[in-house]
PDB file of C-alpha atoms and ligand atoms in Angstrom:
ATOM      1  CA  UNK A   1       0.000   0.000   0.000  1.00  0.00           C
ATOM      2  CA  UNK A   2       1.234   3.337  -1.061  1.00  0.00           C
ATOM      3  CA  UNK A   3       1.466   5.599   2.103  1.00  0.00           C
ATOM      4  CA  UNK A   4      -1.920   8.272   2.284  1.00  0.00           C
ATOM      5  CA  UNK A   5       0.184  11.549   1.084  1.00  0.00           C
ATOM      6  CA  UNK A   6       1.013   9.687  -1.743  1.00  0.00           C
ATOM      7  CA  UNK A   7      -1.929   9.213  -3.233  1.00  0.00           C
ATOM      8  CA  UNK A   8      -4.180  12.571  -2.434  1.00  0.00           C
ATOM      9  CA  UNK A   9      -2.271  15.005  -4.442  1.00  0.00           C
ATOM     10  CA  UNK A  10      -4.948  14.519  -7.464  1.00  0.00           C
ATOM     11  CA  UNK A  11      -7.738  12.838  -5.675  1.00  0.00           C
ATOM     12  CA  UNK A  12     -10.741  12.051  -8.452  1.00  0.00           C
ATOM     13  CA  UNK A  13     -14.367  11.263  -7.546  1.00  0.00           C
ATOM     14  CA  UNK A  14     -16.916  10.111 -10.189  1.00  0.00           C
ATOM     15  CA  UNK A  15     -20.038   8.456 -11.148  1.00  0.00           C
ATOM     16  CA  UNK A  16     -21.805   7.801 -13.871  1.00  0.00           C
ATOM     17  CA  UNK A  17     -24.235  10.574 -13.083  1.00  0.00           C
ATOM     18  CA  UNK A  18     -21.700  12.825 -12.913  1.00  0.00           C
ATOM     19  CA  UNK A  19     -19.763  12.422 -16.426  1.00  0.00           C
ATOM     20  CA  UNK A  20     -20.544  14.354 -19.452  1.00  0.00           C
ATOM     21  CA  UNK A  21     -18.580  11.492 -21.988  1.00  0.00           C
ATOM     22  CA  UNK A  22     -18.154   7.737 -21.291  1.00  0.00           C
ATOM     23  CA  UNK A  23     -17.533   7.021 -17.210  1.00  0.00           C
ATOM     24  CA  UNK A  24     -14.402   4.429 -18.248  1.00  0.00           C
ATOM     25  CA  UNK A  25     -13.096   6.595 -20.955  1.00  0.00           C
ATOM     26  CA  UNK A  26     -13.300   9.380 -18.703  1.00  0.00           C
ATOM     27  CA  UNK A  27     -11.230   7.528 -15.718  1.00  0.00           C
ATOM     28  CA  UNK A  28      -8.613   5.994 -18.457  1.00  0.00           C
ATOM     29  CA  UNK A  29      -8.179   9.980 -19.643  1.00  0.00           C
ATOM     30  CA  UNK A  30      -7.817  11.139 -16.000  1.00  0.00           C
ATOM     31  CA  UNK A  31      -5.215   8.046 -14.870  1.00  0.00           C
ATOM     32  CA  UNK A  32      -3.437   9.266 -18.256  1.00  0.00           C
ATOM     33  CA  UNK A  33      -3.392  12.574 -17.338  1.00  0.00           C
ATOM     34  CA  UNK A  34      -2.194  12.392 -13.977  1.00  0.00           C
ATOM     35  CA  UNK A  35      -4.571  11.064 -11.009  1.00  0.00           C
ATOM     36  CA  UNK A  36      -3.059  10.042  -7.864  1.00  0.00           C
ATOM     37  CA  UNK A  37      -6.804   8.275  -6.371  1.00  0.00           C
ATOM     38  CA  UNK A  38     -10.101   7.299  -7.314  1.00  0.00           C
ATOM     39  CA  UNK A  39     -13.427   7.332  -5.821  1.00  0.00           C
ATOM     40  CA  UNK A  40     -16.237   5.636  -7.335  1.00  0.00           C
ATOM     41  CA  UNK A  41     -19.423   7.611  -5.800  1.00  0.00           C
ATOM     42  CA  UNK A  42     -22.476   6.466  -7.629  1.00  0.00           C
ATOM     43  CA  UNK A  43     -24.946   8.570  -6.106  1.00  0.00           C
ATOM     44  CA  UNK A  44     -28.032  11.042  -6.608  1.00  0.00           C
ATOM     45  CA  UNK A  45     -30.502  11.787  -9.286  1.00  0.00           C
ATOM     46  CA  UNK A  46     -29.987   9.006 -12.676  1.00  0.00           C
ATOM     47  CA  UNK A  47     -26.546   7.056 -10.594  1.00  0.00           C
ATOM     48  CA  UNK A  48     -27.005   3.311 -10.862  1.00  0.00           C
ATOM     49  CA  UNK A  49     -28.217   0.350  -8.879  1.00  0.00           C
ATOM     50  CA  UNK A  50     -27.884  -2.888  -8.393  1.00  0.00           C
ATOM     51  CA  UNK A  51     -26.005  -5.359 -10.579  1.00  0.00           C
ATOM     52  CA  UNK A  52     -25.631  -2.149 -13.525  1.00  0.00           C
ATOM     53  CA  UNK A  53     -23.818   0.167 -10.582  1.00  0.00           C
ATOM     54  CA  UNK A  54     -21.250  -2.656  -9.399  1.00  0.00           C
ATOM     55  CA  UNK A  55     -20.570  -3.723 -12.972  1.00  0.00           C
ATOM     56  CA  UNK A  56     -19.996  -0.271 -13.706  1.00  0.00           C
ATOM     57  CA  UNK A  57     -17.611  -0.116 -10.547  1.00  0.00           C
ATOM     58  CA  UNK A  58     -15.549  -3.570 -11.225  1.00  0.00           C
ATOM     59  CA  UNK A  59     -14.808  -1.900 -15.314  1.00  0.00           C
ATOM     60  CA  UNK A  60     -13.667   0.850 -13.286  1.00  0.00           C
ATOM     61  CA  UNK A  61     -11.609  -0.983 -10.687  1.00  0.00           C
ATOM     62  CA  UNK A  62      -9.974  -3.008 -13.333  1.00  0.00           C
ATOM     63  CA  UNK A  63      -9.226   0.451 -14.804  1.00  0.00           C
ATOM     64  CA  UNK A  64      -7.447   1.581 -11.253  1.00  0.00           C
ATOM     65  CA  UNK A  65      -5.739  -1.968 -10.996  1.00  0.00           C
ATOM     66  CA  UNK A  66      -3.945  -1.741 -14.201  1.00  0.00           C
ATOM     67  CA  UNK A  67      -2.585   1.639 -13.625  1.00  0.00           C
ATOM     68  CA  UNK A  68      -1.708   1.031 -10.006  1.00  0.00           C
ATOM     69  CA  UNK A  69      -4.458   3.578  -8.500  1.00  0.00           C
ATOM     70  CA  UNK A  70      -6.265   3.079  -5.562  1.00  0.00           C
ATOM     71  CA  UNK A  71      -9.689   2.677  -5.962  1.00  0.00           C
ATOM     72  CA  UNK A  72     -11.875   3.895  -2.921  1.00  0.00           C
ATOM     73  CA  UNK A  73     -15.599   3.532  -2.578  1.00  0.00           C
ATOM     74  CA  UNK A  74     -17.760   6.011  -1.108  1.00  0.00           C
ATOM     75  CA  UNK A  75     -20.046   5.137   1.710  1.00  0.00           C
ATOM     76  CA  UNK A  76     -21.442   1.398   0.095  1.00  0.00           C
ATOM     77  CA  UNK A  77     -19.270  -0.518   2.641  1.00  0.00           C
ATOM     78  CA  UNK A  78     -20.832  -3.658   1.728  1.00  0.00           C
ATOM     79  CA  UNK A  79     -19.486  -3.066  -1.877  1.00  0.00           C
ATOM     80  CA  UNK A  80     -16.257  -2.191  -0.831  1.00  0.00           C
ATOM     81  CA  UNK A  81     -15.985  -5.378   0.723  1.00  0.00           C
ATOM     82  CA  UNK A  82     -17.169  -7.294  -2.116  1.00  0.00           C
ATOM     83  CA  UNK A  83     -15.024  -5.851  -4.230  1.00  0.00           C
ATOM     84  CA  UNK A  84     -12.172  -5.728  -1.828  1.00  0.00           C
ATOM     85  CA  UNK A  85     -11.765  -1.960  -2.758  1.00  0.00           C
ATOM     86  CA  UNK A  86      -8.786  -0.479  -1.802  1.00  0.00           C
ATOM     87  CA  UNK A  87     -10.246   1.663   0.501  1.00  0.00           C
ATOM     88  CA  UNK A  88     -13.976   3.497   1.755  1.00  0.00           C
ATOM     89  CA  UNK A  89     -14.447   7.243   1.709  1.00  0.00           C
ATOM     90  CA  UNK A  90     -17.533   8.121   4.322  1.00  0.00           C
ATOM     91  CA  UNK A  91     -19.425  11.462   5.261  1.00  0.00           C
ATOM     92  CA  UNK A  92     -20.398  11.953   8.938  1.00  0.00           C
ATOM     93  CA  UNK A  93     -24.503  10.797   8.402  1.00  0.00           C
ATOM     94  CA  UNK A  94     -23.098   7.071   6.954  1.00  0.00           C
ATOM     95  CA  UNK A  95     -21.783   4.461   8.536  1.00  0.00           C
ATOM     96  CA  UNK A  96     -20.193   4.951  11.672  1.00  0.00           C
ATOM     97  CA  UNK A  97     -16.815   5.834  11.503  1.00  0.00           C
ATOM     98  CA  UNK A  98     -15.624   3.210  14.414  1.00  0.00           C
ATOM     99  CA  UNK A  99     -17.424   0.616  12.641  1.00  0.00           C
ATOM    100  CA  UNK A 100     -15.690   1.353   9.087  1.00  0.00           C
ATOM    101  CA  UNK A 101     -12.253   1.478  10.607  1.00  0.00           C
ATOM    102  CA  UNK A 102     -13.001  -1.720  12.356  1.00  0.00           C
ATOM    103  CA  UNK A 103     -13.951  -3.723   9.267  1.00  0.00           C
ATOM    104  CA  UNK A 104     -11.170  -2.063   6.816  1.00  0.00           C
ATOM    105  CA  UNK A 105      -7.744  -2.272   8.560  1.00  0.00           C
ATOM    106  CA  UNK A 106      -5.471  -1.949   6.326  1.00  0.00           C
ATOM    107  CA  UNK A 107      -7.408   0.230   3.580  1.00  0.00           C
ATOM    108  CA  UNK A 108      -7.590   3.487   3.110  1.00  0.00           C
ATOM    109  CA  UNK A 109     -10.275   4.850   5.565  1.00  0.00           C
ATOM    110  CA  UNK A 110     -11.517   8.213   4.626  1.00  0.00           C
ATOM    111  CA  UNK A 111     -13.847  10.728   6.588  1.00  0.00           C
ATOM    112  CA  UNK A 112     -15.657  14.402   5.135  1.00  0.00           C
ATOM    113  CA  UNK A 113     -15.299  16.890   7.731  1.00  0.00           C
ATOM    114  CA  UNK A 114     -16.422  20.229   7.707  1.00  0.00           C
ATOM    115  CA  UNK A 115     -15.534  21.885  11.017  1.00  0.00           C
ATOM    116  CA  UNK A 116     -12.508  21.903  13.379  1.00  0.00           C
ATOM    117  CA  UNK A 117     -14.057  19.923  15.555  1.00  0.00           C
ATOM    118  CA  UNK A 118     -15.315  17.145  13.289  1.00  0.00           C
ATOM    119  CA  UNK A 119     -11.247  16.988  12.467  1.00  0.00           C
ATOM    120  CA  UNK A 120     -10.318  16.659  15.664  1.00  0.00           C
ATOM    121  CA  UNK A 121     -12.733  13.787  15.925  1.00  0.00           C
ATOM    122  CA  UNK A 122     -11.457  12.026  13.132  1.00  0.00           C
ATOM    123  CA  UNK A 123      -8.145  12.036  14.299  1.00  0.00           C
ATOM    124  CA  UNK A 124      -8.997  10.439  17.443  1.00  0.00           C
ATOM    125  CA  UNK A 125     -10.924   8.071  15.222  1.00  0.00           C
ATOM    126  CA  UNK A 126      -7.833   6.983  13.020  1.00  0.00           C
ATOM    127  CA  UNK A 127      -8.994   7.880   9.780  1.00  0.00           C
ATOM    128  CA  UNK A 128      -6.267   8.064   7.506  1.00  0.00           C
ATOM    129  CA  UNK A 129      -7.533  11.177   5.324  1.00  0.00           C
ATOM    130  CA  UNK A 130     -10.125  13.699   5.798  1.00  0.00           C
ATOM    131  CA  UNK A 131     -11.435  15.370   3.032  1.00  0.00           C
ATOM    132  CA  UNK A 132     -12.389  19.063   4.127  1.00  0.00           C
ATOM    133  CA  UNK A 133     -14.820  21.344   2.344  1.00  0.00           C
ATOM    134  CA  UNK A 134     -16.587  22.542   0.910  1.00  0.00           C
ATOM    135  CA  UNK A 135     -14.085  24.559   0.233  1.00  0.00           C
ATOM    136  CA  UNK A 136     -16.012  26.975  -2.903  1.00  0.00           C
ATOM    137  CA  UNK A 137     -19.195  26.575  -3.922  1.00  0.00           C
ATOM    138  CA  UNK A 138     -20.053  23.156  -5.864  1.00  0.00           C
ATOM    139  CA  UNK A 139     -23.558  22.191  -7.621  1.00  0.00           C
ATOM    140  CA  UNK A 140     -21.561  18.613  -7.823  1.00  0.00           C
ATOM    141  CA  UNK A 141     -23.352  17.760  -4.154  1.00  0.00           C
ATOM    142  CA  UNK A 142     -26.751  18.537  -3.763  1.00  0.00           C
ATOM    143  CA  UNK A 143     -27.082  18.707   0.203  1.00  0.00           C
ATOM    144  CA  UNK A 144     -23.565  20.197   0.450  1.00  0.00           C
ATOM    145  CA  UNK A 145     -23.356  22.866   3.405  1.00  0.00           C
ATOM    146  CA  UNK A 146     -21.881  26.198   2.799  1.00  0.00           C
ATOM    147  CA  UNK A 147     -18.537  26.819   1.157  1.00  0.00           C
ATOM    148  CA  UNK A 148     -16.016  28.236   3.787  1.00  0.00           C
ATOM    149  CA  UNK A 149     -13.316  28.960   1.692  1.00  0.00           C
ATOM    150  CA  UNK A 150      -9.758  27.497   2.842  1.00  0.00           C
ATOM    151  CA  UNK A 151     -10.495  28.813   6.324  1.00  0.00           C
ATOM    152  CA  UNK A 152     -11.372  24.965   7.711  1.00  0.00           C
ATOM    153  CA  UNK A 153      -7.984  23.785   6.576  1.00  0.00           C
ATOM    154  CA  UNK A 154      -5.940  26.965   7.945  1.00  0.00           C
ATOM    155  CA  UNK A 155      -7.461  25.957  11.439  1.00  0.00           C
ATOM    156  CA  UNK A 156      -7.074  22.765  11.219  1.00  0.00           C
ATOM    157  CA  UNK A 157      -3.119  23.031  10.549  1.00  0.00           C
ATOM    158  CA  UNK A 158      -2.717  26.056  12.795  1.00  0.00           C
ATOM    159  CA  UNK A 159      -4.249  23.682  15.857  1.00  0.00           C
ATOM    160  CA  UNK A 160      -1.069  21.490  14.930  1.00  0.00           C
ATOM    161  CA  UNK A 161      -3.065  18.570  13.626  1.00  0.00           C
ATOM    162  CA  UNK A 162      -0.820  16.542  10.888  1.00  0.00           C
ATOM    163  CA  UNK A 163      -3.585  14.642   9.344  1.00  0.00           C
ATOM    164  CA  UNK A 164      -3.547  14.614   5.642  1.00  0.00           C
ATOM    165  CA  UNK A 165      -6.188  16.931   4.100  1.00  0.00           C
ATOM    166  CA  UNK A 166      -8.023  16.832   0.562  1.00  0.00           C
ATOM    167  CA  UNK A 167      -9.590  20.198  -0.121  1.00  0.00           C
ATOM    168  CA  UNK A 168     -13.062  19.814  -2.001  1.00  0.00           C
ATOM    169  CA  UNK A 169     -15.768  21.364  -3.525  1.00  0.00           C
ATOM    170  CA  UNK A 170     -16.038  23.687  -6.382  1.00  0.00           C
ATOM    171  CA  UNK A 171     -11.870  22.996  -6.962  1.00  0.00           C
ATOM    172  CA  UNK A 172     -10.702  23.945 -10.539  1.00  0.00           C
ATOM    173  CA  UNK A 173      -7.339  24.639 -11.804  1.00  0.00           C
ATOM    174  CA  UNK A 174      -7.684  28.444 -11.268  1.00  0.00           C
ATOM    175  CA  UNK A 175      -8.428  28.062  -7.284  1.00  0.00           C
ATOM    176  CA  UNK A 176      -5.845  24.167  -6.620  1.00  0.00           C
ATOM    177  CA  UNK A 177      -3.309  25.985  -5.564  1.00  0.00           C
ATOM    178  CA  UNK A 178      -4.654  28.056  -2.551  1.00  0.00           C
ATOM    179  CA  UNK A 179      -5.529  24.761  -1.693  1.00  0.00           C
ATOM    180  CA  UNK A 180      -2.314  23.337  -1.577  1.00  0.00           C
ATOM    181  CA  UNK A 181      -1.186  26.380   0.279  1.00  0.00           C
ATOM    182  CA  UNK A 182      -3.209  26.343   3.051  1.00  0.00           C
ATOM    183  CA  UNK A 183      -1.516  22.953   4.338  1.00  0.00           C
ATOM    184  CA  UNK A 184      -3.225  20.463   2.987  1.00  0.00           C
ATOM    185  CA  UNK A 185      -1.478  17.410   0.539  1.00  0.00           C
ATOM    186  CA  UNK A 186      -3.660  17.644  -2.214  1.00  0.00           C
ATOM    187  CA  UNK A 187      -7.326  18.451  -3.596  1.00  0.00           C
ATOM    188  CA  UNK A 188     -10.486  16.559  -4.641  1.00  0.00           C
ATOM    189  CA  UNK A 189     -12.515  16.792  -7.074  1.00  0.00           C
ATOM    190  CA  UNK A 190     -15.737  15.866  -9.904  1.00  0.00           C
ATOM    191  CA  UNK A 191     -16.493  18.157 -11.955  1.00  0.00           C
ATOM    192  CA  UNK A 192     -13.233  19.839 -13.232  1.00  0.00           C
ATOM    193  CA  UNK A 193     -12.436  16.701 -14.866  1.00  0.00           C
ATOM    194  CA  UNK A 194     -15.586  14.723 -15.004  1.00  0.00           C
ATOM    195  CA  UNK A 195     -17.715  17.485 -17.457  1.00  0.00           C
ATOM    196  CA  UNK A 196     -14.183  18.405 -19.049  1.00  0.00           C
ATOM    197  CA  UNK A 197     -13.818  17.362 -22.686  1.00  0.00           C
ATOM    198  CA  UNK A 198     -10.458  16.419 -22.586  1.00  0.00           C
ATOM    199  CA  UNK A 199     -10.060  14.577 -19.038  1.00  0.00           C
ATOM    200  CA  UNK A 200      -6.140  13.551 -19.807  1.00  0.00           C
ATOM    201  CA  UNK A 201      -5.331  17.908 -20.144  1.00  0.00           C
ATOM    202  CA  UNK A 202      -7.830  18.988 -18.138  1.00  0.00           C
ATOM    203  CA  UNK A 203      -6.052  16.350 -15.413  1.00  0.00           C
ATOM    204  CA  UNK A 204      -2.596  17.431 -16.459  1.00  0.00           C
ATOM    205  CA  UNK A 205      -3.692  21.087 -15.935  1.00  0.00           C
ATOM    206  CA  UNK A 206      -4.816  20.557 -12.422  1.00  0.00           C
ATOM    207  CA  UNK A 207      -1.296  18.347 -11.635  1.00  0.00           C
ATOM    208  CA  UNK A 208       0.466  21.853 -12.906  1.00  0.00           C
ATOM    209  CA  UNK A 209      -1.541  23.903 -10.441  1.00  0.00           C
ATOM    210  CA  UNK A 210      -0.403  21.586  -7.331  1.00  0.00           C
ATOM    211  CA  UNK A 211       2.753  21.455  -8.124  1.00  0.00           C
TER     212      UNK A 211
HETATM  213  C1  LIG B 301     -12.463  12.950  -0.297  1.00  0.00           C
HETATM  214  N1  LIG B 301     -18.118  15.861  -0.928  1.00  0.00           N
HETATM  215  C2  LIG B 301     -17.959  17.128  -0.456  1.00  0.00           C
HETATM  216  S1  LIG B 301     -18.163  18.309  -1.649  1.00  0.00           S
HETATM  217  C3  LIG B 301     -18.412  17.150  -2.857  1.00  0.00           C
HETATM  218  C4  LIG B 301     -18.366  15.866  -2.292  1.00  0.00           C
HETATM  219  C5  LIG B 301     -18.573  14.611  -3.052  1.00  0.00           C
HETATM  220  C6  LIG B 301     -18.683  17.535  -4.304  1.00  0.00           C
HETATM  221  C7  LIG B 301     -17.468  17.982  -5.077  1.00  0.00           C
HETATM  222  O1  LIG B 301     -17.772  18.148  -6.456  1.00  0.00           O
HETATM  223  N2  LIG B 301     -14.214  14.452   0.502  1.00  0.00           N
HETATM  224  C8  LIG B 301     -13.897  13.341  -0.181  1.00  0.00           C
HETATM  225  N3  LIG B 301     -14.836  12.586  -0.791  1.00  0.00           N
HETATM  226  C9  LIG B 301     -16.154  12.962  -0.727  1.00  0.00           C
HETATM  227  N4  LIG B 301     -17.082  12.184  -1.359  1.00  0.00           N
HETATM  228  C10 LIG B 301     -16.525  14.160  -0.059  1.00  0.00           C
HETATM  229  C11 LIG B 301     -15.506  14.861   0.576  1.00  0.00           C
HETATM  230  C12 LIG B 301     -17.965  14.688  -0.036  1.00  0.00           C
HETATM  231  P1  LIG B 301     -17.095  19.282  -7.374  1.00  0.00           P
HETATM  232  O2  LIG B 301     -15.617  19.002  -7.416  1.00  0.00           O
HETATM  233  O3  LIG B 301     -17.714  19.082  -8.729  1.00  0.00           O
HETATM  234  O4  LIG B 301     -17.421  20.616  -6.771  1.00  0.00           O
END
């Protein structure tokens, strides 16, 4: 297993609701262009079910496997553990975070915080990432709460926490590098490279902006 920081730099969510062009094509582009992590998060208004949504999710973990990228899977524990997915990603309504990190040693265990507080939690917890946001405004998440800029993440670092931090919501190419600079090891993202055209540049672009 790669250690955590290595893989958030370029941290990619999708699902099929969520692409504009093929879902595989569109992961293939984005491993091509520069990834580092991939969440499959098949969720909301037209996302799949059933034996159509974990089809969908072993093409894309094949996908992952071939280009050595971890392939996390948000909140469906049960399908995480039938797929033996390299890790689960979870939001702080799903399962219960003592529960996931019981069932997944060894994985990736990610958490989405949203306050100082909920951080501090999640350290105590042993969650290897926390994802922090929103950080801008996103349309990607329909019950997201309100963006608080990189604020969150200043706090979080200024408390002297070390956890690693993905920044998301509403992250583009133009707005990746505040990110970066407010302390945390990389951003997350759907819809700068899921809608995008070109997934491989729009990917490479983002890598540039980190950098
Ligand atoms: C690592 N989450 C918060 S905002 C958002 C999502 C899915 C939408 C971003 O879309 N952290 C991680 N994984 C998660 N699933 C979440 C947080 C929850 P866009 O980039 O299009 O604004």
């Amino acid at each position: 297993m790669k250690p955590v920081t290595e893989i958030l730099p370029l941290y990619f969510i999708m699902g099929s609701q969520d692409c504009t062009h093929d879902p595989i094509w569109t992961l293939e582009e984005a491993i091509k262009g520069g990834i580092t992590c991939f969440q499959f998060r098949e969720k909301g208004e037209h996302a799949l079910a059933g034996e159509e949504m974990e089809a969908l999710a072993r093409e894309l973990q094949a996908r992952c496997k071939e280009y050595n990228i971890p392939f996390i899977i948000n909140d469906d524990v049960a399908l995480a553990q039938k797929l033996d997915a390299d890790g689960v990603h979870v939001g702080q309504d799903d399962t219960p975070i003592s529960d996931v990190v019981h069932h997944f040693q060894g994985k990736y265990i990610g958490l989405s915080v949203h306050t100082l507080e909920e951080a501090i939690r999640a350290a105590q917890d042993q969650v290897d990432y926390i994802g922090v946001g929103p950080i801008f405004d996103t349309s990607t998440k329909k019950d997201a709460k309100k963006a608080s800029g990189v604020t969150t993440i200043q706090q979080i670092r200024k408390s002297g926490m070390t956890i690693p931090i993905v920044g998301i919501g509403g992250i583009n190419a133009d707005n990746a590098k505040s990110v970066m600079d407010a302390g945390a090891e990389g951003v997350s993202l759907i819809s700068a490279i899921s809608q995008s055209n070109d997934p491989s540049s729009s990917a490479k672009t983002l890598r540039a902006a980190i950098q």
